[in-house]
Amino acid sequence: MLRVDAEFAADHDEIPWQVMYTMRNRVSHGYEQVDLEIVWKTIQYDLPALHIQVQEALTNLPQNNDNEGMTP
C-alpha cells in the first residue's frame, strides 16, 4: 500500500486506496481496538469486489519488457 504509483492510483480512483491504507495501519499497528466484526464484514463483502477491481486494473497495464519495472 505504501508504494502504489501515484499515476496508477489516480487512473484507478475506483479502488479505495486510502481506505485500504487506513485499515491496514489499524490492523497492523493496533490503533485503538480492532473491531473484528468490521474486519470480517470487509472480508466477506468488500474484498470480492476489490479483487475484481484490482484484477481489471492489472489486466489493463501495458507490458513492460525492459526489466526496469514491474509487470503483472
PDB file of N, CA and C in Angstrom:
ATOM      1  N   MET A   1       0.808  -1.194   0.000  1.00  0.00           N
ATOM      2  CA  MET A   1       0.000   0.000   0.000  1.00  0.00           C
ATOM      3  C   MET A   1       0.853   1.260   0.000  1.00  0.00           C
ATOM      4  N   LEU A   2       2.032   1.179   0.517  1.00  0.00           N
ATOM      5  CA  LEU A   2       2.858   2.369   0.581  1.00  0.00           C
ATOM      6  C   LEU A   2       3.478   2.722  -0.758  1.00  0.00           C
ATOM      7  N   ARG A   3       3.523   1.774  -1.663  1.00  0.00           N
ATOM      8  CA  ARG A   3       4.241   2.005  -2.906  1.00  0.00           C
ATOM      9  C   ARG A   3       3.352   1.951  -4.139  1.00  0.00           C
ATOM     10  N   VAL A   4       2.164   2.402  -4.032  1.00  0.00           N
ATOM     11  CA  VAL A   4       1.287   2.474  -5.196  1.00  0.00           C
ATOM     12  C   VAL A   4       1.673   3.724  -5.974  1.00  0.00           C
ATOM     13  N   ASP A   5       1.972   3.542  -7.252  1.00  0.00           N
ATOM     14  CA  ASP A   5       2.333   4.652  -8.115  1.00  0.00           C
ATOM     15  C   ASP A   5       1.194   5.671  -8.133  1.00  0.00           C
ATOM     16  N   ALA A   6       1.524   6.931  -7.938  1.00  0.00           N
ATOM     17  CA  ALA A   6       0.505   7.984  -7.855  1.00  0.00           C
ATOM     18  C   ALA A   6      -0.323   8.070  -9.136  1.00  0.00           C
ATOM     19  N   GLU A   7       0.319   7.931 -10.284  1.00  0.00           N
ATOM     20  CA  GLU A   7      -0.414   7.986 -11.554  1.00  0.00           C
ATOM     21  C   GLU A   7      -1.356   6.791 -11.690  1.00  0.00           C
ATOM     22  N   PHE A   8      -0.873   5.611 -11.297  1.00  0.00           N
ATOM     23  CA  PHE A   8      -1.704   4.406 -11.346  1.00  0.00           C
ATOM     24  C   PHE A   8      -2.908   4.567 -10.421  1.00  0.00           C
ATOM     25  N   ALA A   9      -2.673   5.055  -9.215  1.00  0.00           N
ATOM     26  CA  ALA A   9      -3.764   5.252  -8.257  1.00  0.00           C
ATOM     27  C   ALA A   9      -4.776   6.266  -8.792  1.00  0.00           C
ATOM     28  N   ALA A  10      -4.292   7.341  -9.397  1.00  0.00           N
ATOM     29  CA  ALA A  10      -5.197   8.351  -9.952  1.00  0.00           C
ATOM     30  C   ALA A  10      -6.005   7.796 -11.121  1.00  0.00           C
ATOM     31  N   ASP A  11      -5.365   6.959 -11.926  1.00  0.00           N
ATOM     32  CA  ASP A  11      -6.060   6.345 -13.063  1.00  0.00           C
ATOM     33  C   ASP A  11      -7.109   5.331 -12.617  1.00  0.00           C
ATOM     34  N   HIS A  12      -6.969   4.845 -11.396  1.00  0.00           N
ATOM     35  CA  HIS A  12      -7.881   3.825 -10.873  1.00  0.00           C
ATOM     36  C   HIS A  12      -8.483   4.294  -9.555  1.00  0.00           C
ATOM     37  N   ASP A  13      -9.140   5.442  -9.627  1.00  0.00           N
ATOM     38  CA  ASP A  13      -9.708   6.027  -8.412  1.00  0.00           C
ATOM     39  C   ASP A  13     -10.949   5.291  -7.919  1.00  0.00           C
ATOM     40  N   GLU A  14     -11.402   4.280  -8.672  1.00  0.00           N
ATOM     41  CA  GLU A  14     -12.499   3.437  -8.190  1.00  0.00           C
ATOM     42  C   GLU A  14     -12.027   2.496  -7.081  1.00  0.00           C
ATOM     43  N   ILE A  15     -10.719   2.324  -6.974  1.00  0.00           N
ATOM     44  CA  ILE A  15     -10.148   1.478  -5.926  1.00  0.00           C
ATOM     45  C   ILE A  15      -9.956   2.347  -4.681  1.00  0.00           C
ATOM     46  N   PRO A  16     -10.461   1.925  -3.533  1.00  0.00           N
ATOM     47  CA  PRO A  16     -10.408   2.765  -2.322  1.00  0.00           C
ATOM     48  C   PRO A  16      -9.031   2.720  -1.641  1.00  0.00           C
ATOM     49  N   TRP A  17      -8.044   3.340  -2.275  1.00  0.00           N
ATOM     50  CA  TRP A  17      -6.659   3.273  -1.794  1.00  0.00           C
ATOM     51  C   TRP A  17      -6.524   3.749  -0.350  1.00  0.00           C
ATOM     52  N   GLN A  18      -7.087   4.916  -0.039  1.00  0.00           N
ATOM     53  CA  GLN A  18      -6.937   5.482   1.303  1.00  0.00           C
ATOM     54  C   GLN A  18      -7.618   4.616   2.356  1.00  0.00           C
ATOM     55  N   VAL A  19      -8.770   4.068   2.036  1.00  0.00           N
ATOM     56  CA  VAL A  19      -9.484   3.194   2.976  1.00  0.00           C
ATOM     57  C   VAL A  19      -8.654   1.947   3.258  1.00  0.00           C
ATOM     58  N   MET A  20      -8.069   1.374   2.209  1.00  0.00           N
ATOM     59  CA  MET A  20      -7.235   0.173   2.394  1.00  0.00           C
ATOM     60  C   MET A  20      -6.013   0.492   3.248  1.00  0.00           C
ATOM     61  N   TYR A  21      -5.391   1.629   2.972  1.00  0.00           N
ATOM     62  CA  TYR A  21      -4.208   2.038   3.722  1.00  0.00           C
ATOM     63  C   TYR A  21      -4.544   2.237   5.204  1.00  0.00           C
ATOM     64  N   THR A  22      -5.658   2.903   5.458  1.00  0.00           N
ATOM     65  CA  THR A  22      -6.068   3.164   6.837  1.00  0.00           C
ATOM     66  C   THR A  22      -6.380   1.874   7.581  1.00  0.00           C
ATOM     67  N   MET A  23      -7.119   0.973   6.937  1.00  0.00           N
ATOM     68  CA  MET A  23      -7.454  -0.293   7.598  1.00  0.00           C
ATOM     69  C   MET A  23      -6.199  -1.108   7.863  1.00  0.00           C
ATOM     70  N   ARG A  24      -5.301  -1.138   6.901  1.00  0.00           N
ATOM     71  CA  ARG A  24      -4.045  -1.870   7.076  1.00  0.00           C
ATOM     72  C   ARG A  24      -3.286  -1.340   8.291  1.00  0.00           C
ATOM     73  N   ASN A  25      -3.211  -0.026   8.427  1.00  0.00           N
ATOM     74  CA  ASN A  25      -2.499   0.557   9.561  1.00  0.00           C
ATOM     75  C   ASN A  25      -3.165   0.221  10.891  1.00  0.00           C
ATOM     76  N   ARG A  26      -4.480   0.272  10.921  1.00  0.00           N
ATOM     77  CA  ARG A  26      -5.175  -0.031  12.177  1.00  0.00           C
ATOM     78  C   ARG A  26      -4.982  -1.481  12.586  1.00  0.00           C
ATOM     79  N   VAL A  27      -5.052  -2.382  11.625  1.00  0.00           N
ATOM     80  CA  VAL A  27      -4.868  -3.802  11.938  1.00  0.00           C
ATOM     81  C   VAL A  27      -3.412  -4.073  12.310  1.00  0.00           C
ATOM     82  N   SER A  28      -2.480  -3.504  11.554  1.00  0.00           N
ATOM     83  CA  SER A  28      -1.057  -3.770  11.770  1.00  0.00           C
ATOM     84  C   SER A  28      -0.519  -3.161  13.053  1.00  0.00           C
ATOM     85  N   HIS A  29      -0.959  -1.957  13.354  1.00  0.00           N
ATOM     86  CA  HIS A  29      -0.377  -1.233  14.479  1.00  0.00           C
ATOM     87  C   HIS A  29      -1.277  -1.195  15.706  1.00  0.00           C
ATOM     88  N   GLY A  30      -2.463  -1.771  15.595  1.00  0.00           N
ATOM     89  CA  GLY A  30      -3.349  -1.854  16.740  1.00  0.00           C
ATOM     90  C   GLY A  30      -3.872  -0.533  17.237  1.00  0.00           C
ATOM     91  N   TYR A  31      -4.025   0.436  16.336  1.00  0.00           N
ATOM     92  CA  TYR A  31      -4.594   1.711  16.754  1.00  0.00           C
ATOM     93  C   TYR A  31      -5.946   1.461  17.392  1.00  0.00           C
ATOM     94  N   GLU A  32      -6.085   1.990  18.578  1.00  0.00           N
ATOM     95  CA  GLU A  32      -7.285   1.774  19.371  1.00  0.00           C
ATOM     96  C   GLU A  32      -7.535   0.273  19.470  1.00  0.00           C
ATOM     97  N   GLN A  33      -8.720  -0.137  19.240  1.00  0.00           N
ATOM     98  CA  GLN A  33      -9.034  -1.558  19.310  1.00  0.00           C
ATOM     99  C   GLN A  33      -9.638  -1.970  17.976  1.00  0.00           C
ATOM    100  N   VAL A  34      -9.108  -3.042  17.398  1.00  0.00           N
ATOM    101  CA  VAL A  34      -9.598  -3.507  16.104  1.00  0.00           C
ATOM    102  C   VAL A  34     -10.957  -4.164  16.296  1.00  0.00           C
ATOM    103  N   ASP A  35     -11.929  -3.726  15.526  1.00  0.00           N
ATOM    104  CA  ASP A  35     -13.268  -4.302  15.572  1.00  0.00           C
ATOM    105  C   ASP A  35     -13.301  -5.481  14.604  1.00  0.00           C
ATOM    106  N   LEU A  36     -13.275  -6.682  15.145  1.00  0.00           N
ATOM    107  CA  LEU A  36     -13.213  -7.877  14.315  1.00  0.00           C
ATOM    108  C   LEU A  36     -14.455  -8.059  13.453  1.00  0.00           C
ATOM    109  N   GLU A  37     -15.578  -7.525  13.882  1.00  0.00           N
ATOM    110  CA  GLU A  37     -16.787  -7.600  13.064  1.00  0.00           C
ATOM    111  C   GLU A  37     -16.614  -6.785  11.775  1.00  0.00           C
ATOM    112  N   ILE A  38     -15.996  -5.625  11.888  1.00  0.00           N
ATOM    113  CA  ILE A  38     -15.736  -4.811  10.701  1.00  0.00           C
ATOM    114  C   ILE A  38     -14.751  -5.517   9.780  1.00  0.00           C
ATOM    115  N   VAL A  39     -13.717  -6.114  10.361  1.00  0.00           N
ATOM    116  CA  VAL A  39     -12.743  -6.856   9.557  1.00  0.00           C
ATOM    117  C   VAL A  39     -13.438  -7.998   8.825  1.00  0.00           C
ATOM    118  N   TRP A  40     -14.272  -8.747   9.524  1.00  0.00           N
ATOM    119  CA  TRP A  40     -14.959  -9.883   8.910  1.00  0.00           C
ATOM    120  C   TRP A  40     -15.915  -9.429   7.799  1.00  0.00           C
ATOM    121  N   LYS A  41     -16.660  -8.356   8.046  1.00  0.00           N
ATOM    122  CA  LYS A  41     -17.570  -7.847   7.014  1.00  0.00           C
ATOM    123  C   LYS A  41     -16.792  -7.353   5.791  1.00  0.00           C
ATOM    124  N   THR A  42     -15.648  -6.764   6.036  1.00  0.00           N
ATOM    125  CA  THR A  42     -14.801  -6.326   4.928  1.00  0.00           C
ATOM    126  C   THR A  42     -14.360  -7.518   4.092  1.00  0.00           C
ATOM    127  N   ILE A  43     -13.949  -8.575   4.759  1.00  0.00           N
ATOM    128  CA  ILE A  43     -13.526  -9.790   4.056  1.00  0.00           C
ATOM    129  C   ILE A  43     -14.679 -10.370   3.253  1.00  0.00           C
ATOM    130  N   GLN A  44     -15.834 -10.450   3.861  1.00  0.00           N
ATOM    131  CA  GLN A  44     -16.987 -11.070   3.203  1.00  0.00           C
ATOM    132  C   GLN A  44     -17.564 -10.240   2.064  1.00  0.00           C
ATOM    133  N   TYR A  45     -17.699  -8.941   2.273  1.00  0.00           N
ATOM    134  CA  TYR A  45     -18.461  -8.112   1.345  1.00  0.00           C
ATOM    135  C   TYR A  45     -17.615  -7.200   0.457  1.00  0.00           C
ATOM    136  N   ASP A  46     -16.509  -6.708   0.961  1.00  0.00           N
ATOM    137  CA  ASP A  46     -15.728  -5.733   0.197  1.00  0.00           C
ATOM    138  C   ASP A  46     -14.598  -6.354  -0.617  1.00  0.00           C
ATOM    139  N   LEU A  47     -13.955  -7.374  -0.074  1.00  0.00           N
ATOM    140  CA  LEU A  47     -12.815  -7.955  -0.782  1.00  0.00           C
ATOM    141  C   LEU A  47     -13.160  -8.590  -2.123  1.00  0.00           C
ATOM    142  N   PRO A  48     -14.280  -9.281  -2.273  1.00  0.00           N
ATOM    143  CA  PRO A  48     -14.576  -9.848  -3.600  1.00  0.00           C
ATOM    144  C   PRO A  48     -14.653  -8.778  -4.698  1.00  0.00           C
ATOM    145  N   ALA A  49     -15.315  -7.669  -4.422  1.00  0.00           N
ATOM    146  CA  ALA A  49     -15.406  -6.586  -5.411  1.00  0.00           C
ATOM    147  C   ALA A  49     -14.046  -5.934  -5.624  1.00  0.00           C
ATOM    148  N   LEU A  50     -13.299  -5.752  -4.544  1.00  0.00           N
ATOM    149  CA  LEU A  50     -11.967  -5.166  -4.653  1.00  0.00           C
ATOM    150  C   LEU A  50     -11.055  -6.052  -5.497  1.00  0.00           C
ATOM    151  N   HIS A  51     -11.153  -7.348  -5.310  1.00  0.00           N
ATOM    152  CA  HIS A  51     -10.347  -8.288  -6.089  1.00  0.00           C
ATOM    153  C   HIS A  51     -10.612  -8.097  -7.585  1.00  0.00           C
ATOM    154  N   ILE A  52     -11.865  -7.962  -7.952  1.00  0.00           N
ATOM    155  CA  ILE A  52     -12.226  -7.757  -9.361  1.00  0.00           C
ATOM    156  C   ILE A  52     -11.660  -6.429  -9.869  1.00  0.00           C
ATOM    157  N   GLN A  53     -11.778  -5.378  -9.071  1.00  0.00           N
ATOM    158  CA  GLN A  53     -11.269  -4.066  -9.479  1.00  0.00           C
ATOM    159  C   GLN A  53      -9.761  -4.103  -9.709  1.00  0.00           C
ATOM    160  N   VAL A  54      -9.040  -4.735  -8.801  1.00  0.00           N
ATOM    161  CA  VAL A  54      -7.583  -4.799  -8.919  1.00  0.00           C
ATOM    162  C   VAL A  54      -7.185  -5.660 -10.115  1.00  0.00           C
ATOM    163  N   GLN A  55      -7.853  -6.783 -10.303  1.00  0.00           N
ATOM    164  CA  GLN A  55      -7.560  -7.646 -11.454  1.00  0.00           C
ATOM    165  C   GLN A  55      -7.774  -6.890 -12.762  1.00  0.00           C
ATOM    166  N   GLU A  56      -8.858  -6.125 -12.864  1.00  0.00           N
ATOM    167  CA  GLU A  56      -9.125  -5.344 -14.075  1.00  0.00           C
ATOM    168  C   GLU A  56      -8.051  -4.285 -14.289  1.00  0.00           C
ATOM    169  N   ALA A  57      -7.641  -3.629 -13.220  1.00  0.00           N
ATOM    170  CA  ALA A  57      -6.598  -2.609 -13.333  1.00  0.00           C
ATOM    171  C   ALA A  57      -5.284  -3.235 -13.795  1.00  0.00           C
ATOM    172  N   LEU A  58      -4.930  -4.378 -13.244  1.00  0.00           N
ATOM    173  CA  LEU A  58      -3.685  -5.043 -13.627  1.00  0.00           C
ATOM    174  C   LEU A  58      -3.745  -5.577 -15.049  1.00  0.00           C
ATOM    175  N   THR A  59      -4.901  -6.046 -15.461  1.00  0.00           N
ATOM    176  CA  THR A  59      -5.060  -6.565 -16.822  1.00  0.00           C
ATOM    177  C   THR A  59      -4.829  -5.468 -17.849  1.00  0.00           C
ATOM    178  N   ASN A  60      -5.175  -4.245 -17.505  1.00  0.00           N
ATOM    179  CA  ASN A  60      -5.041  -3.130 -18.438  1.00  0.00           C
ATOM    180  C   ASN A  60      -3.671  -2.464 -18.417  1.00  0.00           C
ATOM    181  N   LEU A  61      -2.757  -2.964 -17.597  1.00  0.00           N
ATOM    182  CA  LEU A  61      -1.409  -2.401 -17.574  1.00  0.00           C
ATOM    183  C   LEU A  61      -0.669  -2.768 -18.853  1.00  0.00           C
ATOM    184  N   PRO A  62       0.105  -1.838 -19.387  1.00  0.00           N
ATOM    185  CA  PRO A  62       0.937  -2.202 -20.537  1.00  0.00           C
ATOM    186  C   PRO A  62       2.046  -3.149 -20.084  1.00  0.00           C
ATOM    187  N   GLN A  63       2.429  -4.055 -20.944  1.00  0.00           N
ATOM    188  CA  GLN A  63       3.506  -4.982 -20.617  1.00  0.00           C
ATOM    189  C   GLN A  63       4.828  -4.231 -20.646  1.00  0.00           C
ATOM    190  N   ASN A  64       5.671  -4.474 -19.656  1.00  0.00           N
ATOM    191  CA  ASN A  64       6.977  -3.838 -19.560  1.00  0.00           C
ATOM    192  C   ASN A  64       8.019  -4.910 -19.813  1.00  0.00           C
ATOM    193  N   ASN A  65       8.704  -4.814 -20.920  1.00  0.00           N
ATOM    194  CA  ASN A  65       9.682  -5.831 -21.284  1.00  0.00           C
ATOM    195  C   ASN A  65      11.119  -5.357 -21.160  1.00  0.00           C
ATOM    196  N   ASP A  66      11.347  -4.205 -20.556  1.00  0.00           N
ATOM    197  CA  ASP A  66      12.707  -3.678 -20.475  1.00  0.00           C
ATOM    198  C   ASP A  66      13.389  -3.968 -19.142  1.00  0.00           C
ATOM    199  N   ASN A  67      12.759  -4.749 -18.286  1.00  0.00           N
ATOM    200  CA  ASN A  67      13.316  -5.143 -16.987  1.00  0.00           C
ATOM    201  C   ASN A  67      13.592  -3.963 -16.073  1.00  0.00           C
ATOM    202  N   GLU A  68      12.966  -2.825 -16.326  1.00  0.00           N
ATOM    203  CA  GLU A  68      13.162  -1.665 -15.463  1.00  0.00           C
ATOM    204  C   GLU A  68      11.969  -1.403 -14.563  1.00  0.00           C
ATOM    205  N   GLY A  69      10.974  -2.251 -14.639  1.00  0.00           N
ATOM    206  CA  GLY A  69       9.802  -2.062 -13.806  1.00  0.00           C
ATOM    207  C   GLY A  69       9.071  -3.355 -13.632  1.00  0.00           C
ATOM    208  N   MET A  70       8.020  -3.291 -12.866  1.00  0.00           N
ATOM    209  CA  MET A  70       7.247  -4.489 -12.594  1.00  0.00           C
ATOM    210  C   MET A  70       6.219  -4.706 -13.683  1.00  0.00           C
ATOM    211  N   THR A  71       5.911  -5.949 -13.928  1.00  0.00           N
ATOM    212  CA  THR A  71       4.827  -6.306 -14.818  1.00  0.00           C
ATOM    213  C   THR A  71       3.853  -7.163 -14.036  1.00  0.00           C
ATOM    214  N   PRO A  72       2.606  -7.189 -14.471  1.00  0.00           N
ATOM    215  CA  PRO A  72       1.637  -8.012 -13.736  1.00  0.00           C
ATOM    216  C   PRO A  72       1.956  -9.486 -13.848  1.00  0.00           C
TER     217      PRO A  72
END
